[in-house]
Amino acid sequence: DAMVIQNPRYQVTQFGKPVTLSCSQTLNHNVMYWYQQKSSQAPKLLFHYYDKDFNNEADTPDNFQSRRPNTSFCFLDIRSPGLGDAAMYLCATSRVEGNTDTQYFGPGTRLTVL
Amino acid sequence: DAKTTQPPSMDCAEGRAANLPCNHSTISGNEYVYWYRQIHSQGPQYIIHGLKNNETNEMASLIITEDRKSSTLILPHATLRDTAVYYCIVRAMDSNYQLIWGAGTKLIIKP
């Protein structure tokens, strides 16, 4: 089945130690997104790629970076994780068709910062 | 800020229809109504979306009022697995792909 895959599902890192989360998709969608979701809160968009074009949300900290080497893969790099970065990180994809699109989410990676 | 208002929580008996309301009184003519749900510790799941007409798929029905200021998501025969937070989102294609999430409705299906 076509899907959005996130690895790992659980990631533990130390304060200040760089970490990379990965996302892959078999849907051949042209847009990929990264969201941060903290406990009992709604998801918050960090950035998205429309094909190769990177779009950063204005309030996304510089500590968060992203790479999309090809259509199928997208990475979230946290350069120096702080305790406040502990959260669920969600990857989503969509295909723009006409004047609408639908985002499909992966299962998420839960990040713990020690 | 979210453009939708939903009740924070609702209960529904297993096997009955769950009707989840959403107010979006400031919706624009080019904005769609989307519904997602999020089961505990999982990624959000797309349910359905619509612009003006009522929509139905294998998961749910979406009823949009004629003035488009409110809508109702209907799960026709709720099961325990439908317990989740349900998010109603309005979105236009010129919104820089942003989904503006509200607080959602915590739906609890009771046996």
PDB file of C-alpha atoms in Angstrom:
ATOM      1  CA  ASP A   1       0.000   0.000   0.000  1.00  0.00           C
ATOM      2  CA  ALA A   2       1.158   3.509  -0.779  1.00  0.00           C
ATOM      3  CA  MET A   3       2.089   5.242   2.418  1.00  0.00           C
ATOM      4  CA  VAL A   4       4.146   7.722   4.437  1.00  0.00           C
ATOM      5  CA  ILE A   5       6.871   6.089   6.497  1.00  0.00           C
ATOM      6  CA  GLN A   6       8.760   7.661   9.373  1.00  0.00           C
ATOM      7  CA  ASN A   7      11.882   6.293  10.998  1.00  0.00           C
ATOM      8  CA  PRO A   8      12.565   5.814  13.760  1.00  0.00           C
ATOM      9  CA  ARG A   9       9.230   5.767  15.583  1.00  0.00           C
ATOM     10  CA  TYR A  10      10.989   6.659  18.834  1.00  0.00           C
ATOM     11  CA  GLN A  11      14.209   8.623  19.130  1.00  0.00           C
ATOM     12  CA  VAL A  12      16.134   9.509  22.249  1.00  0.00           C
ATOM     13  CA  THR A  13      18.890  12.098  22.124  1.00  0.00           C
ATOM     14  CA  GLN A  14      20.931  14.103  24.556  1.00  0.00           C
ATOM     15  CA  PHE A  15      20.653  17.823  25.110  1.00  0.00           C
ATOM     16  CA  GLY A  16      22.640  19.542  22.360  1.00  0.00           C
ATOM     17  CA  LYS A  17      23.365  16.379  20.370  1.00  0.00           C
ATOM     18  CA  PRO A  18      22.278  16.672  16.719  1.00  0.00           C
ATOM     19  CA  VAL A  19      19.549  14.345  15.575  1.00  0.00           C
ATOM     20  CA  THR A  20      18.012  13.523  12.183  1.00  0.00           C
ATOM     21  CA  LEU A  21      14.522  12.211  11.604  1.00  0.00           C
ATOM     22  CA  SER A  22      13.570  10.678   8.293  1.00  0.00           C
ATOM     23  CA  CYS A  23      10.443  10.441   6.205  1.00  0.00           C
ATOM     24  CA  SER A  24       9.789   8.562   2.998  1.00  0.00           C
ATOM     25  CA  GLN A  25       6.718   8.246   0.827  1.00  0.00           C
ATOM     26  CA  THR A  26       5.515   5.897  -1.869  1.00  0.00           C
ATOM     27  CA  LEU A  27       2.644   8.179  -2.917  1.00  0.00           C
ATOM     28  CA  ASN A  28       4.726  10.185  -5.423  1.00  0.00           C
ATOM     29  CA  HIS A  29       3.383  13.380  -3.898  1.00  0.00           C
ATOM     30  CA  ASN A  30       5.060  16.645  -4.784  1.00  0.00           C
ATOM     31  CA  VAL A  31       4.649  18.369  -1.418  1.00  0.00           C
ATOM     32  CA  MET A  32       6.182  17.169   1.840  1.00  0.00           C
ATOM     33  CA  TYR A  33       5.686  18.734   5.277  1.00  0.00           C
ATOM     34  CA  TRP A  34       7.183  18.561   8.741  1.00  0.00           C
ATOM     35  CA  TYR A  35       5.017  19.280  11.789  1.00  0.00           C
ATOM     36  CA  GLN A  36       5.840  19.433  15.483  1.00  0.00           C
ATOM     37  CA  GLN A  37       3.193  18.300  17.950  1.00  0.00           C
ATOM     38  CA  LYS A  38       3.587  18.730  21.676  1.00  0.00           C
ATOM     39  CA  SER A  39       1.464  16.939  24.225  1.00  0.00           C
ATOM     40  CA  SER A  40      -2.244  17.813  24.093  1.00  0.00           C
ATOM     41  CA  GLN A  41      -1.654  20.400  21.360  1.00  0.00           C
ATOM     42  CA  ALA A  42      -2.540  20.497  17.693  1.00  0.00           C
ATOM     43  CA  PRO A  43       0.228  19.950  15.107  1.00  0.00           C
ATOM     44  CA  LYS A  44       2.325  22.998  14.237  1.00  0.00           C
ATOM     45  CA  LEU A  45       3.790  23.334  10.752  1.00  0.00           C
ATOM     46  CA  LEU A  46       7.577  23.818  10.722  1.00  0.00           C
ATOM     47  CA  PHE A  47       8.215  23.897   6.968  1.00  0.00           C
ATOM     48  CA  HIS A  48       7.308  22.261   3.689  1.00  0.00           C
ATOM     49  CA  TYR A  49       8.784  21.458   0.302  1.00  0.00           C
ATOM     50  CA  TYR A  50       6.849  22.049  -2.890  1.00  0.00           C
ATOM     51  CA  ASP A  51       8.938  19.874  -5.181  1.00  0.00           C
ATOM     52  CA  LYS A  52      12.425  21.251  -4.491  1.00  0.00           C
ATOM     53  CA  ASP A  53      11.255  24.636  -3.232  1.00  0.00           C
ATOM     54  CA  PHE A  54      11.719  24.983   0.513  1.00  0.00           C
ATOM     55  CA  ASN A  55       9.211  27.053   2.513  1.00  0.00           C
ATOM     56  CA  ASN A  56       9.999  27.868   6.116  1.00  0.00           C
ATOM     57  CA  GLU A  57       7.324  29.043   8.532  1.00  0.00           C
ATOM     58  CA  ALA A  58       8.207  32.433  10.010  1.00  0.00           C
ATOM     59  CA  ASP A  59       8.312  31.200  13.590  1.00  0.00           C
ATOM     60  CA  THR A  60      10.294  28.005  12.991  1.00  0.00           C
ATOM     61  CA  PRO A  61      13.526  28.208  15.005  1.00  0.00           C
ATOM     62  CA  ASP A  62      16.844  28.189  13.136  1.00  0.00           C
ATOM     63  CA  ASN A  63      17.690  25.060  15.105  1.00  0.00           C
ATOM     64  CA  PHE A  64      15.422  23.131  12.736  1.00  0.00           C
ATOM     65  CA  GLN A  65      16.582  22.399   9.202  1.00  0.00           C
ATOM     66  CA  SER A  66      15.310  20.149   6.451  1.00  0.00           C
ATOM     67  CA  ARG A  67      16.603  18.363   3.380  1.00  0.00           C
ATOM     68  CA  ARG A  68      14.767  16.766   0.491  1.00  0.00           C
ATOM     69  CA  PRO A  69      17.273  14.918  -1.663  1.00  0.00           C
ATOM     70  CA  ASN A  70      14.614  13.449  -3.954  1.00  0.00           C
ATOM     71  CA  THR A  71      10.842  13.169  -4.340  1.00  0.00           C
ATOM     72  CA  SER A  72      10.536  10.239  -1.967  1.00  0.00           C
ATOM     73  CA  PHE A  73      12.636  11.318   0.999  1.00  0.00           C
ATOM     74  CA  CYS A  74      12.663  14.246   3.393  1.00  0.00           C
ATOM     75  CA  PHE A  75      14.769  14.740   6.521  1.00  0.00           C
ATOM     76  CA  LEU A  76      14.357  16.883   9.614  1.00  0.00           C
ATOM     77  CA  ASP A  77      17.628  17.912  11.253  1.00  0.00           C
ATOM     78  CA  ILE A  78      17.640  19.347  14.758  1.00  0.00           C
ATOM     79  CA  ARG A  79      21.069  20.846  15.193  1.00  0.00           C
ATOM     80  CA  SER A  80      21.150  21.319  18.963  1.00  0.00           C
ATOM     81  CA  PRO A  81      18.084  19.813  20.605  1.00  0.00           C
ATOM     82  CA  GLY A  82      16.846  21.455  23.758  1.00  0.00           C
ATOM     83  CA  LEU A  83      14.474  20.059  26.354  1.00  0.00           C
ATOM     84  CA  GLY A  84      11.704  22.112  24.756  1.00  0.00           C
ATOM     85  CA  ASP A  85      12.131  20.247  21.477  1.00  0.00           C
ATOM     86  CA  ALA A  86      10.802  17.017  22.938  1.00  0.00           C
ATOM     87  CA  ALA A  87       7.686  16.323  20.916  1.00  0.00           C
ATOM     88  CA  MET A  88       6.072  14.157  18.249  1.00  0.00           C
ATOM     89  CA  TYR A  89       7.361  15.043  14.797  1.00  0.00           C
ATOM     90  CA  LEU A  90       4.948  14.356  11.972  1.00  0.00           C
ATOM     91  CA  CYS A  91       5.710  14.104   8.275  1.00  0.00           C
ATOM     92  CA  ALA A  92       2.933  14.602   5.756  1.00  0.00           C
ATOM     93  CA  THR A  93       2.653  14.603   1.982  1.00  0.00           C
ATOM     94  CA  SER A  94       0.177  15.921  -0.523  1.00  0.00           C
ATOM     95  CA  ARG A  95      -0.345  16.297  -4.256  1.00  0.00           C
ATOM     96  CA  VAL A  96      -1.720  19.558  -5.518  1.00  0.00           C
ATOM     97  CA  GLU A  97      -4.536  18.794  -7.946  1.00  0.00           C
ATOM     98  CA  GLY A  98      -6.661  21.604  -9.261  1.00  0.00           C
ATOM     99  CA  ASN A  99      -7.577  23.901  -6.396  1.00  0.00           C
ATOM    100  CA  THR A 100      -7.294  21.450  -3.552  1.00  0.00           C
ATOM    101  CA  ASP A 101      -4.981  18.917  -2.024  1.00  0.00           C
ATOM    102  CA  THR A 102      -5.179  16.495   0.893  1.00  0.00           C
ATOM    103  CA  GLN A 103      -2.366  15.899   3.349  1.00  0.00           C
ATOM    104  CA  TYR A 104      -1.547  12.344   4.371  1.00  0.00           C
ATOM    105  CA  PHE A 105       0.419  11.835   7.552  1.00  0.00           C
ATOM    106  CA  GLY A 106       2.975   9.336   8.695  1.00  0.00           C
ATOM    107  CA  PRO A 107       2.817   7.680  12.123  1.00  0.00           C
ATOM    108  CA  GLY A 108       5.217  10.218  13.651  1.00  0.00           C
ATOM    109  CA  THR A 109       8.538  10.060  15.481  1.00  0.00           C
ATOM    110  CA  ARG A 110       8.445  10.715  19.200  1.00  0.00           C
ATOM    111  CA  LEU A 111      11.586  12.560  20.239  1.00  0.00           C
ATOM    112  CA  THR A 112      12.844  12.486  23.810  1.00  0.00           C
ATOM    113  CA  VAL A 113      15.635  14.868  24.872  1.00  0.00           C
ATOM    114  CA  LEU A 114      17.600  13.910  27.970  1.00  0.00           C
TER     115      LEU A 114
ATOM    116  CA  ASP B   1      -5.611  31.593  14.593  1.00  0.00           C
ATOM    117  CA  ALA B   2      -7.968  28.721  13.949  1.00  0.00           C
ATOM    118  CA  LYS B   3     -11.020  29.649  11.944  1.00  0.00           C
ATOM    119  CA  THR B   4     -13.158  26.903  13.438  1.00  0.00           C
ATOM    120  CA  THR B   5     -14.944  26.288  16.716  1.00  0.00           C
ATOM    121  CA  GLN B   6     -15.638  22.780  17.983  1.00  0.00           C
ATOM    122  CA  PRO B   7     -16.902  21.393  21.287  1.00  0.00           C
ATOM    123  CA  PRO B   8     -13.962  20.160  23.369  1.00  0.00           C
ATOM    124  CA  SER B   9     -15.427  16.735  23.984  1.00  0.00           C
ATOM    125  CA  MET B  10     -18.329  14.443  23.135  1.00  0.00           C
ATOM    126  CA  ASP B  11     -19.496  10.966  24.039  1.00  0.00           C
ATOM    127  CA  CYS B  12     -21.291   8.511  21.793  1.00  0.00           C
ATOM    128  CA  ALA B  13     -22.572   4.987  22.345  1.00  0.00           C
ATOM    129  CA  GLU B  14     -21.016   2.233  20.280  1.00  0.00           C
ATOM    130  CA  GLY B  15     -23.110   1.424  17.223  1.00  0.00           C
ATOM    131  CA  ARG B  16     -24.858   4.793  17.199  1.00  0.00           C
ATOM    132  CA  ALA B  17     -24.198   7.646  14.807  1.00  0.00           C
ATOM    133  CA  ALA B  18     -21.658  10.193  16.045  1.00  0.00           C
ATOM    134  CA  ASN B  19     -22.442  13.740  14.927  1.00  0.00           C
ATOM    135  CA  LEU B  20     -19.583  16.181  15.369  1.00  0.00           C
ATOM    136  CA  PRO B  21     -20.396  19.866  14.832  1.00  0.00           C
ATOM    137  CA  CYS B  22     -18.065  22.593  13.631  1.00  0.00           C
ATOM    138  CA  ASN B  23     -18.649  26.325  13.316  1.00  0.00           C
ATOM    139  CA  HIS B  24     -16.753  28.278  10.682  1.00  0.00           C
ATOM    140  CA  SER B  25     -18.731  31.481  10.436  1.00  0.00           C
ATOM    141  CA  THR B  26     -15.926  33.456   8.746  1.00  0.00           C
ATOM    142  CA  ILE B  27     -15.307  30.926   5.979  1.00  0.00           C
ATOM    143  CA  SER B  28     -14.473  32.417   2.578  1.00  0.00           C
ATOM    144  CA  GLY B  29     -15.925  31.322  -0.731  1.00  0.00           C
ATOM    145  CA  ASN B  30     -12.767  29.520  -1.815  1.00  0.00           C
ATOM    146  CA  GLU B  31     -12.127  27.708   1.460  1.00  0.00           C
ATOM    147  CA  TYR B  32     -12.724  24.013   1.822  1.00  0.00           C
ATOM    148  CA  VAL B  33     -13.790  22.261   5.018  1.00  0.00           C
ATOM    149  CA  TYR B  34     -11.476  19.387   5.952  1.00  0.00           C
ATOM    150  CA  TRP B  35     -11.845  16.825   8.706  1.00  0.00           C
ATOM    151  CA  TYR B  36      -8.969  14.869  10.198  1.00  0.00           C
ATOM    152  CA  ARG B  37      -8.803  12.665  13.251  1.00  0.00           C
ATOM    153  CA  GLN B  38      -5.953  11.647  15.484  1.00  0.00           C
ATOM    154  CA  ILE B  39      -6.034   8.474  17.487  1.00  0.00           C
ATOM    155  CA  HIS B  40      -3.826   8.588  20.558  1.00  0.00           C
ATOM    156  CA  SER B  41      -0.081   8.506  19.716  1.00  0.00           C
ATOM    157  CA  GLN B  42      -0.704   8.148  15.977  1.00  0.00           C
ATOM    158  CA  GLY B  43      -0.411  10.561  13.072  1.00  0.00           C
ATOM    159  CA  PRO B  44      -3.521  12.459  11.959  1.00  0.00           C
ATOM    160  CA  GLN B  45      -5.748  10.616   9.514  1.00  0.00           C
ATOM    161  CA  TYR B  46      -7.623  12.315   6.705  1.00  0.00           C
ATOM    162  CA  ILE B  47     -11.367  11.661   6.824  1.00  0.00           C
ATOM    163  CA  ILE B  48     -13.200  13.816   4.308  1.00  0.00           C
ATOM    164  CA  HIS B  49     -13.439  17.303   2.828  1.00  0.00           C
ATOM    165  CA  GLY B  50     -15.956  19.434   0.950  1.00  0.00           C
ATOM    166  CA  LEU B  51     -16.618  22.869  -0.464  1.00  0.00           C
ATOM    167  CA  LYS B  52     -20.372  23.380  -0.779  1.00  0.00           C
ATOM    168  CA  ASN B  53     -22.073  20.053  -1.343  1.00  0.00           C
ATOM    169  CA  ASN B  54     -22.522  17.280   1.157  1.00  0.00           C
ATOM    170  CA  GLU B  55     -19.956  14.537   0.777  1.00  0.00           C
ATOM    171  CA  THR B  56     -19.849  10.867   1.718  1.00  0.00           C
ATOM    172  CA  ASN B  57     -17.094   8.294   1.635  1.00  0.00           C
ATOM    173  CA  GLU B  58     -16.411   4.946   3.244  1.00  0.00           C
ATOM    174  CA  MET B  59     -15.523   6.558   6.555  1.00  0.00           C
ATOM    175  CA  ALA B  60     -18.016   9.344   7.091  1.00  0.00           C
ATOM    176  CA  SER B  61     -20.468  11.902   5.746  1.00  0.00           C
ATOM    177  CA  LEU B  62     -19.944  15.647   5.732  1.00  0.00           C
ATOM    178  CA  ILE B  63     -22.972  17.906   5.891  1.00  0.00           C
ATOM    179  CA  ILE B  64     -22.317  21.586   5.117  1.00  0.00           C
ATOM    180  CA  THR B  65     -25.053  24.147   5.759  1.00  0.00           C
ATOM    181  CA  GLU B  66     -26.269  26.199   2.847  1.00  0.00           C
ATOM    182  CA  ASP B  67     -24.617  29.364   4.162  1.00  0.00           C
ATOM    183  CA  ARG B  68     -21.432  27.297   4.754  1.00  0.00           C
ATOM    184  CA  LYS B  69     -21.031  28.755   8.239  1.00  0.00           C
ATOM    185  CA  SER B  70     -21.148  25.365   9.904  1.00  0.00           C
ATOM    186  CA  SER B  71     -20.782  21.681   9.148  1.00  0.00           C
ATOM    187  CA  THR B  72     -21.313  18.300  10.761  1.00  0.00           C
ATOM    188  CA  LEU B  73     -19.200  15.206  10.445  1.00  0.00           C
ATOM    189  CA  ILE B  74     -21.245  12.032  10.775  1.00  0.00           C
ATOM    190  CA  LEU B  75     -19.768   8.657  11.642  1.00  0.00           C
ATOM    191  CA  PRO B  76     -22.779   6.446  10.875  1.00  0.00           C
ATOM    192  CA  HIS B  77     -22.019   3.479  13.144  1.00  0.00           C
ATOM    193  CA  ALA B  78     -19.391   4.422  15.690  1.00  0.00           C
ATOM    194  CA  THR B  79     -17.042   1.755  17.001  1.00  0.00           C
ATOM    195  CA  LEU B  80     -14.610   1.839  19.900  1.00  0.00           C
ATOM    196  CA  ARG B  81     -11.810   2.392  17.369  1.00  0.00           C
ATOM    197  CA  ASP B  82     -13.349   5.730  16.432  1.00  0.00           C
ATOM    198  CA  THR B  83     -12.292   7.184  19.789  1.00  0.00           C
ATOM    199  CA  ALA B  84      -9.984  10.031  18.774  1.00  0.00           C
ATOM    200  CA  VAL B  85      -9.553  13.796  18.558  1.00  0.00           C
ATOM    201  CA  TYR B  86     -11.422  15.110  15.513  1.00  0.00           C
ATOM    202  CA  TYR B  87     -10.181  18.297  13.865  1.00  0.00           C
ATOM    203  CA  CYS B  88     -12.268  20.503  11.604  1.00  0.00           C
ATOM    204  CA  ILE B  89     -10.114  22.761   9.407  1.00  0.00           C
ATOM    205  CA  VAL B  90     -10.979  25.353   6.781  1.00  0.00           C
ATOM    206  CA  ARG B  91      -8.404  25.958   4.134  1.00  0.00           C
ATOM    207  CA  ALA B  92      -7.895  27.691   0.839  1.00  0.00           C
ATOM    208  CA  MET B  93      -5.339  26.696  -1.731  1.00  0.00           C
ATOM    209  CA  ASP B  94      -3.713  30.105  -1.500  1.00  0.00           C
ATOM    210  CA  SER B  95      -3.035  29.604   2.197  1.00  0.00           C
ATOM    211  CA  ASN B  96       0.572  28.558   1.624  1.00  0.00           C
ATOM    212  CA  TYR B  97      -0.435  24.952   2.265  1.00  0.00           C
ATOM    213  CA  GLN B  98      -0.972  25.714   5.936  1.00  0.00           C
ATOM    214  CA  LEU B  99      -3.533  23.660   7.824  1.00  0.00           C
ATOM    215  CA  ILE B 100      -4.738  25.883  10.673  1.00  0.00           C
ATOM    216  CA  TRP B 101      -5.553  23.434  13.419  1.00  0.00           C
ATOM    217  CA  GLY B 102      -8.014  24.240  16.182  1.00  0.00           C
ATOM    218  CA  ALA B 103      -8.273  22.382  19.471  1.00  0.00           C
ATOM    219  CA  GLY B 104     -10.499  19.659  18.015  1.00  0.00           C
ATOM    220  CA  THR B 105     -13.182  17.521  19.641  1.00  0.00           C
ATOM    221  CA  LYS B 106     -12.238  14.578  21.809  1.00  0.00           C
ATOM    222  CA  LEU B 107     -14.780  11.913  20.833  1.00  0.00           C
ATOM    223  CA  ILE B 108     -15.151   9.015  23.223  1.00  0.00           C
ATOM    224  CA  ILE B 109     -17.099   5.974  22.058  1.00  0.00           C
ATOM    225  CA  LYS B 110     -18.576   4.072  24.970  1.00  0.00           C
ATOM    226  CA  PRO B 111     -19.515   0.374  24.917  1.00  0.00           C
TER     227      PRO B 111
END
